[in-house]
Each structure stands twice: as C-alpha cells, then as structure tokens.
C-alpha cells in the first residue's frame, strides 16, 4: 500500500490486513494464547475476549485458487467462503483453537457443515441467528450467547463471569470509539486519510488480539496528530455500502480514478463500530443480545430493517457530505443484490447517484471496474455542473 | 405522487385471471384424456381453479384474503376461512405459461440480475410491475433461503403495497425442542396478526377439525408413499409428488376435498400395482432406473425433459424432494399441542425448509433414507441456480452417495428458465452419466 502516513502502528495494521497470520497474532500464540476464528459481524466477539481468547474474523486473504474447496462448493457459490475454506484446507488456519460459524447467509453457513467434515479444529460451533429484530429474537439470541458461553467454558476450562464480560464490552466499546475517531479524519474537505488506509485500520482490528489492537490504535491516533498530509483534488466524495469487503486494493482502484471513499456501511467498516454496546444493562449478555440483534446497524439478512438501514446510509451520506454511493456485492449474494436494488430507488429520491458493482472476492476485472467508476464520476460531475 | 389503489388492485388481478384461464385450458384438455391419472390431474386443476377464483372474487368484492408463502401452517388460515394465494405461485404453477420467459427478461432489465433465484426474481418483478393481486395482508417466511426475506422486504418497500400489513415467521436455524417452541410462538403471533388485520377469528374447535382432516390427508399420503416403494413404481414424475405437496400445503390444507383427492390417488396407485403395471403402463417402455430427484421439478421445461428421461432410459422419478417426508400428525388435544405440532411439521418436516434451513444433516439423512426405502439406483441433484445452500452442500451429498454406493449426478440448471442450461445440454449430461455408470 502506498501511504504517506508515518506510523509504526499503521505499518502493523497493513501487515495484519495483507495476510492471515500476522506478527501480533503470532506473538499471542507464542505466548500461549488461544485463537477463536469466527464468521460474520453478528457473532458476539466480546465473549471470546472475556474468555481470554483472541477473536479472528475469517478471511480468504492470500488465496490464489479454490482448487481444494471446489469439492465442497459449486460454481454458483460466493467466492468468499470458497477462498476462505480453501485457505483452511491448505492449512493456513491450523493455528485456530476454535471456530464459531453462524447462519449469516446461504453460502457462509455451509462452511460449518463442510468444516466439521473436513478439518480437525477441536472446537467448532454454529450459532442460530434470527432473521428479525424484535424482542422474541433478542430473547432467542440471548439464549444462544449463553449456550455458546457455556460451551466455551467447558471446552477451554475457563470461567466467563459477568464481570469479565462487562470488562470485555468496555474494551470493545473503547475500540469502537477510537475507530470512530479514525473516521473523523475523513470529514474535512481535504481528509487526512483515504478509504484504502481506513480499511486497513479496520481489518487489522479483526486480526490482532483486542488489548494489543487498542494500544496500537491509540499510538496510531497519536501519530496522526502530527500527520499534515491531506488528500485534495479528488473528483468526488464517495460512500461504499455492501458486505464482506476486506480487500484494500478494491478501494485503491476506486480511489485511483479520482474518487475519495470518505465513509461506508460495510462488514469491515462503520457497521462494526458506529454504535456501542449499551453498558447500562445489569446482565451483560442481555446487552450483547440487544446490540447484535437490534442496536447495531444491520445488514440485509435482517428482515424488516431496511427502513433503518437506508436511514443509516442517509445519515452517513449527509454527515460525510458524499456525492455518490457505490454499492458493492459479491457475486451470487441474493441479499445485497436486492438491497442495492431498493437502495438505488431510495437514493434516487434524494438525488444521490448510486452505482452497483458486482465483484469476486479476489479482485479481478480491474479494467471494467475502472471504466465503471470513471463513468460514475462523470455522472456525478455532470450533475454537479447542472446544479451550479 | 398519489397512487390510485383501486386501479392498482384491479390491475394486479389481471395477470392472475390470465393464469386462471391458462389452467382452465389445461383442465379442458385433461378432461378429454383417458386414464385414472388424468382424472386425478383434472380434480387437482378443479381445486386449483376454485382457489384462484376465490381470490379473484375477494379482490372484486373487497373481501379479505392473504398473500402467503409455503410452510406457514396453512391449516391456521384455512380454519379462519381466509382464502390465500402463494406469492411464488407463477413460477411453480404456471412456469410453462407463454409469458414466463418474457417476464424473466423483464426482471433482468429491472436490475435484478441473473443469479438471483428465478422463483424469487419473478414475484419481485410481478409486485414491482403491479402484476400480482394486492392482498389484505401478507404472511411471509424467512427461510429456506436468503431470497425469501429479500422478497418480503421488497413487498414492504413497494409503494403500492406499503399499506399492506405483513408478518413474517422466523424459523430458527436449529431443530430441537427449543426451536419448535420458538416457532410455535411465531405461529401464534402470526394468528394474532391475522385476527387483527382481517377481522376473522380463530375458533379452536374449527382448528381441531381442520387439523384432524389434515392428519387424515397426511396419513393417506404416507400410505401412498409406501406404494411407490413397489418395483416397478406405480407412478413417476407426473403424479404423486409435487401435486401432493401443492394440494395439501397450498390449495386446501385440512379440507375434505384434499383428503378425497389423496384417497383417489391411493386407489389409483394400488390398482396399478394389482395389475402389475408401472409408471410406463400406457407408453410401452419399462422401468430400468429408479431415480431420486432431490429438488423441485423443472417446471419451466418439465414436458420437454421428463418424458424423454422415461422413454429413453426407462428412468422413473420414484421420489422427489416434495414427495415423502415423515410428517408429524397434529395432536389436537389442546391449543398448545396443535401449535407445537404445526410448528414441528412446518419447521422440520416440510420439504426445502427441512433441508435448506439448518445444518446439512437432512441432506445426507434424506438421501440415505430414500435410497434405502425406495431402492433408488441414482440420486440426481439438479443444482437449481437459486439453491445456493444446496450448492454448498454438494460435496456432502456426493460423499454420502459414495458411502452408500449410489451414483450421484449434479447438473447445474434453472428449474424455470430453460435458457440457463439448455435442455439439450441437460440431456447430454444425463446421457453421458448413465452411460458412464453402465446404466444405459
């Protein structure tokens, strides 16, 4: 990544983002620490922190083929689980002490079924995540979290007390608040950070043990106080919305065309941290259940929540003064396809241009992506000159 | 912009009437065909046409009716005397209608892409284009696939439908007692919703009667499925699987008309066995390969493929995904037992929800059970482009078949759109496979 940011912490973030194992996680393992892999932002990672485990969000970074996982999946499956499973079958995830899957989508949920049949990870569980955001669903997820809590306690011989959970929630909330500060760098007309750089900070937060990540994030924010180089001359301020986007290069290609990605609503972006877990609950598990089902910005798999999702998009678009929105989706994702279809309709009413881009997990078709982004930027500029 | 809802409602029923007339044509043709099976088809079409006419009457006379999904415990709304139509009715029932391919193209042009399940894309297209009857309220279900909640969210998003109340039951991912109880509560909330928005009430005694009738239906269905274990199977693809599901789950759940149809189905099957006849009785070929078609039937091109399969290879669809599952009979002792068992039946027993919702055990367990019970020679997973969770279970299904020594074929197609994989290509794959396995 080409960057003007002079910060050792930021270099660590880049390293953590560009592969699966990273030096911080390796140090954790070398010190006897255990690692719990997990899929999807709806898995309550605070539980792992409270158990003394390092959570690791599953990615397929570094994969070059799906040769091994093709025996499990078909050509109409999303390339994200296919590459991630391939990495696992090649042994890149042998460092995991456990894995928590979830029924987030039709593709990712089947990783659990294939994983338990093909790999020897000692602790593998699947959580049942409701598809609605009401009180019965919060209650259901409350039980699911408690069930997982007991399973972790039994398998890892640890006690997860309410107090340790409260501490974990506090730590994760502090990280969320720090990440939100990073996003503030993008508010000015000439932001301090690009979208590509911001994504690296965010992805690293899912791969580095949380206590250490917090320290690094604080160092990074301190370093940024002396960072004066801003980004000017871009053709448009753009927001990205979509799902599993962990590839900084995808953002780079967009930004190389003259767009500046100033905010987002993605699974590695603002949805992870825009709102904190409510710490006023007596029962920390209730707080987590409420957060993961209702409080945090949802993704399209949560039925009935589209009005709040588009309101969230509008809120960020306004705050970050975006000129246009790019909706990215991984091929074969039904959820984001239809969500983008509705978002396009809604943003039209606001006069905000919208571009839907289908992509594969491994960046391909860069030429086509460039052309589409360029055309989109021309549309935005055309509208701007019409308005002026 | 204001919407003329009266005009929208009348427009929405136009296509529905067209579809009704399409089936009327089919019924007229069936009546002229010889044989007991055609009489059964005719009875089915009569029931279907009745249910369509009731919906048309409701629209025209401003009476309450429901737009629903499958596996939503239809006994409940039948007991409340609420007519309903299935939101996905066109791709399932009228997939051979002449307008279907143009509609698929229309949905693509609208921005719904080509990889979203056609059975989800089409209803979205109909809703967005005002080609579906606007009901009093909608009942949805949030599984078996990612497409289902998206279809329901489009309904909520659509301006003409925005005042139509909608309730979507949420089947959990697990299948234990806790899951059944949760889903039973979802069905209770669904009933309260129906009472609130339709003015109809649920009478417990009436519900008991409906469920007892439904139990009779399912008991006969199970008996009929025993007949299909016979070699040769009395019936193939034309009757007994998908139709049985449609009539019991979609048209007249818990209705004596439904039971009567199953009684006749059983009688006809039994008569065939008694005279030593198989599915091929009238067509001059004999059963050589017993198939398990592990999915929905290819409704968009069924007549161009299934007869070919039989006449070319003597390959009979002895069982399909909608054909035989161990349906729970409803214990009608109390309201609690009824809701509990309706929840279990619709969460765990019913096809597609059974396999596609939840972990993959039912894919492999159903293959094992059906291969053994029905003396299956070949398992075909058609690989419909919309069934993405199934596509991600392909290795598990293949391994299961390997373990039990049964050949397994995965094709990769669209059950409704014959352009996705051409029929010639499908035939070629099947031919190569049968030859490769020494079956042809």
Coordinates of C-alpha atoms in Angstrom, one line a residue, chain A:
Chain A
X1 CA 0.0 0.0 0.0
X2 CA 1.3 3.4 -0.9
X3 CA 0.8 5.7 2.0
X4 CA 2.0 9.0 3.4
X5 CA 1.2 8.0 7.0
X6 CA 4.3 7.7 9.0
X7 CA 3.3 5.5 11.9
X8 CA 4.7 2.2 13.1
X9 CA 1.3 1.2 14.3
X10 CA -0.1 1.8 10.9
X11 CA 2.6 -0.5 9.3
X12 CA 1.4 -3.2 11.7
X13 CA -2.2 -2.7 10.5
X14 CA -1.1 -3.0 6.9
X15 CA 0.8 -6.2 7.7
X16 CA -2.3 -7.7 9.6
X17 CA -4.6 -6.8 6.7
X18 CA -2.4 -8.3 3.9
X19 CA -2.3 -11.8 5.2
X20 CA -4.0 -14.2 7.6
X21 CA -1.3 -14.8 10.3
X22 CA 0.4 -11.6 11.5
X23 CA 3.2 -10.8 13.8
X24 CA 0.9 -9.6 16.7
X25 CA -1.3 -12.8 16.5
X26 CA 1.9 -14.9 16.2
X27 CA 3.3 -13.3 19.4
X28 CA -0.1 -14.0 21.1
X29 CA 0.1 -17.7 20.1
X30 CA 3.8 -17.9 21.0
X31 CA 2.9 -16.6 24.5
X32 CA 0.4 -19.5 24.9
X33 CA -2.7 -17.5 23.8
X34 CA -5.6 -19.2 22.1
X35 CA -7.4 -18.0 19.0
X36 CA -11.1 -18.3 18.1
X37 CA -12.0 -17.8 14.4
X38 CA -15.4 -16.6 13.6
X39 CA -17.6 -15.6 10.6
X40 CA -19.8 -12.5 10.4
X41 CA -20.1 -9.4 12.5
X42 CA -23.1 -10.7 14.4
X43 CA -21.0 -13.2 16.4
X44 CA -20.5 -11.7 19.8
X45 CA -16.8 -11.4 19.9
X46 CA -16.8 -9.9 23.4
X47 CA -17.5 -13.4 24.6
X48 CA -14.1 -14.6 23.3
X49 CA -12.3 -11.6 24.8
X50 CA -14.0 -12.3 28.2
X51 CA -12.8 -15.9 27.9
X52 CA -9.2 -14.8 27.3
X53 CA -9.3 -15.8 23.7
X54 CA -8.3 -13.7 20.7
X55 CA -11.1 -13.4 18.1
X56 CA -10.1 -13.7 14.5
X57 CA -12.6 -12.8 11.7
X58 CA -12.3 -15.4 8.9
X59 CA -10.9 -14.2 5.6
X60 CA -9.5 -15.7 2.4
X61 CA -6.7 -13.2 2.1
X62 CA -3.8 -14.5 0.1
X63 CA -5.8 -17.3 -1.6
X64 CA -5.0 -17.8 -5.2
X65 CA -7.4 -20.6 -6.1
X66 CA -10.3 -22.7 -4.9
X67 CA -8.9 -26.0 -6.0
X68 CA -9.4 -27.8 -2.7
X69 CA -12.7 -26.2 -1.7
X70 CA -14.3 -26.9 -5.1
X71 CA -15.0 -30.4 -3.8
X72 CA -17.3 -28.8 -1.2
X73 CA -18.9 -25.9 -3.1
X74 CA -20.3 -25.2 -6.5
X75 CA -19.7 -22.5 -9.1
X76 CA -22.8 -20.6 -8.0
X77 CA -21.4 -20.1 -4.5
X78 CA -19.9 -16.9 -3.3
X79 CA -16.1 -16.8 -3.7
X80 CA -15.6 -15.5 -0.1
X81 CA -16.4 -18.8 1.7
X82 CA -14.8 -20.8 -1.2
X83 CA -11.4 -19.0 -0.8
X84 CA -11.6 -19.0 3.0
X85 CA -12.3 -22.7 3.0
X86 CA -9.5 -23.3 0.6
X87 CA -7.1 -21.4 2.8
X88 CA -8.3 -23.6 5.7
X89 CA -7.9 -26.8 3.6
X90 CA -4.4 -25.7 2.7
X91 CA -3.5 -25.4 6.4
X92 CA -3.5 -21.6 6.8
X93 CA -6.0 -21.8 9.6
X94 CA -4.3 -24.6 11.5
X95 CA -3.5 -22.1 14.2
X96 CA -7.2 -21.8 15.3
X97 CA -8.2 -23.3 18.6
X98 CA -11.8 -23.0 17.7
X99 CA -14.3 -21.7 15.2
X100 CA -17.7 -20.2 15.6
X101 CA -19.9 -20.1 12.5
X102 CA -23.3 -18.6 12.0
X103 CA -26.2 -18.7 9.6
X104 CA -25.4 -15.3 8.2
X105 CA -26.1 -16.3 4.5
X106 CA -26.7 -19.4 2.4
X107 CA -23.0 -19.6 1.4
X108 CA -21.2 -18.9 4.7
X109 CA -23.5 -21.0 6.8
X110 CA -22.4 -24.1 4.9
X111 CA -18.8 -23.5 5.8
X112 CA -19.7 -25.1 9.2
X113 CA -21.1 -28.3 7.6
X114 CA -18.0 -28.7 5.4
X115 CA -15.5 -27.6 8.1
X116 CA -16.7 -30.3 10.6
X117 CA -16.4 -33.0 8.0
X118 CA -13.0 -31.9 6.5
X119 CA -11.0 -30.3 9.2
X120 CA -9.9 -31.2 12.7
X121 CA -10.4 -27.9 14.6
X122 CA -11.1 -29.1 18.2
X123 CA -14.0 -26.7 18.9
X124 CA -16.5 -25.8 16.1
X125 CA -19.9 -24.4 16.8
X126 CA -22.7 -22.8 14.8
X127 CA -25.0 -20.1 16.2
X128 CA -28.6 -19.7 15.2
X129 CA -29.1 -16.0 14.4
X130 CA -32.7 -14.9 13.9
X131 CA -33.8 -13.0 10.8
X132 CA -35.9 -10.4 12.6
X133 CA -35.1 -7.6 15.0
X134 CA -37.9 -7.9 17.6
X135 CA -37.9 -8.8 21.3
X136 CA -38.6 -12.5 20.8
X137 CA -35.5 -12.6 18.5
X138 CA -33.4 -10.7 21.1
X139 CA -34.5 -13.3 23.7
X140 CA -33.6 -16.2 21.4
X141 CA -30.2 -14.7 20.8
X142 CA -29.7 -14.2 24.5
X143 CA -30.1 -17.9 24.9
X144 CA -27.7 -18.6 22.0
X145 CA -25.0 -16.4 23.5
X146 CA -25.4 -18.1 26.9
X147 CA -25.2 -21.5 25.2
X148 CA -22.0 -20.6 23.5
X149 CA -20.7 -19.1 26.7
X150 CA -21.2 -22.5 28.5
X151 CA -19.7 -24.4 25.6
X152 CA -16.6 -22.2 25.6
X153 CA -16.3 -22.5 29.4
X154 CA -16.5 -26.3 29.2
X155 CA -14.1 -26.7 26.3
X156 CA -11.4 -24.2 27.3
X157 CA -11.7 -24.7 31.0
X158 CA -12.3 -21.1 31.7
X159 CA -15.0 -19.2 33.6
X160 CA -16.7 -16.3 31.8
X161 CA -18.0 -14.2 34.6
X162 CA -20.4 -11.3 34.3
X163 CA -17.6 -9.0 35.4
X164 CA -15.2 -10.4 32.7
X165 CA -18.0 -9.8 30.1
X166 CA -18.5 -6.3 31.3
X167 CA -14.8 -5.6 31.0
X168 CA -14.7 -7.1 27.5
X169 CA -17.7 -5.0 26.4
X170 CA -15.9 -1.9 27.8
X171 CA -12.7 -2.8 25.9
X172 CA -14.6 -3.4 22.7
X173 CA -16.6 -0.1 23.1
X174 CA -13.4 1.8 23.7
X175 CA -12.0 0.4 20.5
X176 CA -15.2 1.3 18.7
X177 CA -14.9 4.9 20.0
X178 CA -11.2 5.1 18.8
X179 CA -12.2 3.7 15.4
X180 CA -14.9 6.3 15.2
X181 CA -12.2 8.9 15.8
X182 CA -10.3 7.5 12.8
X183 CA -13.4 8.1 10.7
X184 CA -13.5 11.7 11.8
X185 CA -10.2 12.2 9.8
X186 CA -12.3 11.8 6.7
X187 CA -14.8 14.5 7.5
X188 CA -12.9 17.6 6.2
X189 CA -12.9 18.6 2.5
X190 CA -9.3 17.6 2.4
X191 CA -9.3 14.4 4.6
X192 CA -6.2 13.1 6.4
X193 CA -6.9 9.5 5.3
X194 CA -8.0 7.6 2.2
X195 CA -10.6 4.9 2.2
X196 CA -7.9 2.4 1.5
X197 CA -5.9 3.4 4.5
X198 CA -9.0 3.4 6.7
X199 CA -10.0 -0.1 5.7
X200 CA -6.5 -1.3 6.7
X201 CA -7.1 0.1 10.2
X202 CA -10.5 -1.6 10.4
X203 CA -9.5 -5.1 9.1
X204 CA -6.5 -5.2 11.4
X205 CA -8.9 -4.8 14.3
X206 CA -10.4 -8.2 13.4
X207 CA -7.0 -9.9 13.3
X208 CA -4.9 -8.6 16.2
X209 CA -5.7 -9.5 19.8
X210 CA -8.0 -6.8 21.1
X211 CA -6.0 -5.5 24.1
X212 CA -2.9 -5.1 21.8
X213 CA -5.0 -3.6 19.0
X214 CA -6.3 -0.9 21.3
X215 CA -2.8 0.1 22.3
X216 CA -1.8 0.2 18.6
X217 CA -4.9 2.2 17.7
X218 CA -4.1 4.8 20.4
X219 CA -0.5 5.0 19.1
X220 CA -1.8 5.5 15.6
X221 CA -4.2 8.3 16.7
X222 CA -1.3 10.0 18.5
X223 CA 0.9 9.7 15.4
X224 CA -1.9 11.2 13.3
X225 CA -1.8 14.4 15.3
X226 CA 1.5 15.3 13.6
X227 CA 0.3 14.0 10.2
X228 CA -0.3 17.0 8.0
X229 CA -0.6 15.5 4.5
X230 CA -4.2 15.8 3.3
X231 CA -6.0 14.4 0.2
X232 CA -7.1 17.1 -2.2
X233 CA -8.2 17.4 -5.7
X234 CA -10.5 14.4 -5.8
X235 CA -13.4 14.4 -8.2
X236 CA -16.0 13.2 -5.7
X237 CA -16.6 12.1 -2.2
X238 CA -17.9 8.6 -2.2
X239 CA -19.6 6.2 0.2
X240 CA -19.3 2.4 -0.1
X241 CA -22.1 0.1 1.0
X242 CA -22.1 -3.6 1.0
X243 CA -20.9 -6.7 2.8
X244 CA -17.7 -8.7 3.2
X245 CA -15.2 -6.2 1.9
X246 CA -11.7 -6.8 3.4
X247 CA -9.6 -6.0 0.3
X248 CA -7.9 -2.6 0.4
X249 CA -7.0 -2.9 -3.2
X250 CA -10.6 -2.7 -4.3
X251 CA -10.8 0.7 -2.6
X252 CA -7.5 1.7 -4.2
X253 CA -8.7 1.1 -7.7
X254 CA -11.8 3.2 -7.0
X255 CA -9.7 6.0 -5.5
X256 CA -7.1 5.9 -8.3
X257 CA -9.9 7.1 -10.6
X258 CA -10.3 10.3 -8.6
X259 CA -13.0 9.2 -6.1
X260 CA -12.2 9.5 -2.4
X261 CA -14.0 7.0 -0.2
X262 CA -15.0 9.0 2.8
X263 CA -17.3 6.6 4.6
X264 CA -19.1 3.3 4.3
X265 CA -21.6 0.8 5.6
X266 CA -19.8 -2.5 5.2
X267 CA -19.0 -5.5 7.3
X268 CA -15.4 -4.3 8.0
X269 CA -16.4 -0.7 8.2
X270 CA -18.7 1.6 10.1
X271 CA -21.3 -1.1 10.9
X272 CA -18.7 -2.7 13.2
X273 CA -18.4 0.3 15.5
X274 CA -20.8 3.2 14.8
X275 CA -22.8 2.3 17.8
X276 CA -21.5 0.9 21.1
X277 CA -23.0 -1.9 23.2
X278 CA -25.2 -0.4 25.9
X279 CA -23.2 -0.8 29.2
X280 CA -26.2 0.2 31.4
X281 CA -27.7 -3.3 31.4
X282 CA -27.4 -5.4 34.6
X283 CA -26.9 -8.5 32.6
X284 CA -24.1 -8.1 30.0
X285 CA -25.4 -11.0 27.9
X286 CA -28.7 -9.1 27.5
X287 CA -26.7 -6.1 26.4
X288 CA -24.9 -8.1 23.8
X289 CA -28.1 -9.8 22.6
X290 CA -29.8 -6.4 22.3
X291 CA -26.8 -5.0 20.5
X292 CA -26.3 -7.7 17.9
X293 CA -29.9 -8.1 17.0
X294 CA -31.3 -4.6 17.3
X295 CA -28.9 -1.8 18.2
X296 CA -26.1 -2.1 15.7
X297 CA -26.7 -1.2 12.1
X298 CA -28.0 -4.3 10.4
X299 CA -27.3 -6.0 7.1
X300 CA -30.0 -7.1 4.6
X301 CA -30.3 -10.5 6.1
X302 CA -32.3 -8.9 8.9
X303 CA -35.8 -8.7 7.7
X304 CA -37.9 -5.6 8.3
X305 CA -34.9 -3.4 9.0
X306 CA -34.5 -1.9 5.5
X307 CA -36.0 1.5 6.6
X308 CA -33.4 1.8 9.4
X309 CA -30.7 0.7 7.0
X310 CA -31.5 3.3 4.4
X311 CA -31.8 5.9 7.2
X312 CA -28.3 4.9 8.4
X313 CA -27.0 5.3 4.8
X314 CA -28.6 8.7 4.5
X315 CA -27.3 9.8 7.9
X316 CA -23.7 8.9 7.0
X317 CA -24.0 10.3 3.5
X318 CA -25.2 13.6 4.9
X319 CA -22.6 13.7 7.7
X320 CA -19.7 12.9 5.4
X321 CA -21.1 15.0 2.5
X322 CA -20.9 12.3 -0.1
X323 CA -21.5 13.0 -3.8
X324 CA -22.4 9.4 -4.7
X325 CA -22.8 5.9 -3.3
X326 CA -21.2 2.7 -4.6
X327 CA -22.9 -0.5 -3.7
X328 CA -20.6 -3.5 -3.9
X329 CA -21.7 -7.0 -3.7
X330 CA -20.0 -10.4 -4.1
X331 CA -21.4 -12.4 -7.0
X332 CA -24.3 -14.7 -6.1
X333 CA -25.2 -12.7 -3.0
X334 CA -29.0 -12.5 -3.1
X335 CA -29.2 -10.3 0.0
X336 CA -27.1 -7.4 -1.3
X337 CA -28.4 -7.7 -4.8
X338 CA -31.9 -6.9 -3.7
X339 CA -30.8 -4.5 -1.1
X340 CA -28.9 -2.5 -3.7
X341 CA -32.0 -2.6 -5.9
X342 CA -34.0 -0.9 -3.2
X343 CA -31.2 1.5 -2.2
X344 CA -30.9 2.7 -5.7
X345 CA -34.6 3.5 -5.7
X346 CA -34.4 5.3 -2.3
X347 CA -31.3 7.4 -3.2
X348 CA -32.8 8.4 -6.5
X349 CA -35.4 10.3 -4.4
X350 CA -32.6 12.1 -2.6
X351 CA -30.8 12.9 -5.9
X352 CA -27.8 10.9 -4.8
X353 CA -26.2 8.9 -7.7
X354 CA -25.8 5.2 -7.0
X355 CA -23.6 2.6 -8.7
X356 CA -24.0 -1.1 -8.1
X357 CA -20.8 -3.2 -8.7
X358 CA -20.7 -7.0 -8.6
X359 CA -17.3 -8.4 -7.8
X360 CA -15.4 -11.6 -6.9
X361 CA -13.6 -12.0 -3.6
X362 CA -10.2 -11.9 -5.3
X363 CA -10.1 -8.6 -7.2
X364 CA -10.4 -9.3 -10.9
X365 CA -11.7 -7.3 -13.9
X366 CA -9.9 -4.1 -12.7
X367 CA -10.3 -2.6 -16.2
X368 CA -14.0 -2.9 -16.1
X369 CA -14.1 -1.6 -12.5
X370 CA -12.1 1.5 -13.6
X371 CA -14.3 2.1 -16.5
X372 CA -17.5 1.9 -14.4
X373 CA -16.1 4.1 -11.7
X374 CA -14.9 6.7 -14.2
X375 CA -18.4 6.8 -15.8
X376 CA -19.9 7.1 -12.4
X377 CA -17.6 10.0 -11.6
X378 CA -18.6 11.7 -14.8
X379 CA -22.2 11.3 -13.9
X380 CA -21.6 13.0 -10.5
X381 CA -19.6 15.8 -12.2
X382 CA -22.4 16.2 -14.8
X383 CA -25.0 16.6 -12.0
X384 CA -22.8 19.0 -10.1
X385 CA -22.4 21.3 -13.2
X386 CA -26.1 21.1 -13.9
X387 CA -26.9 22.1 -10.3
X388 CA -24.4 25.0 -10.4

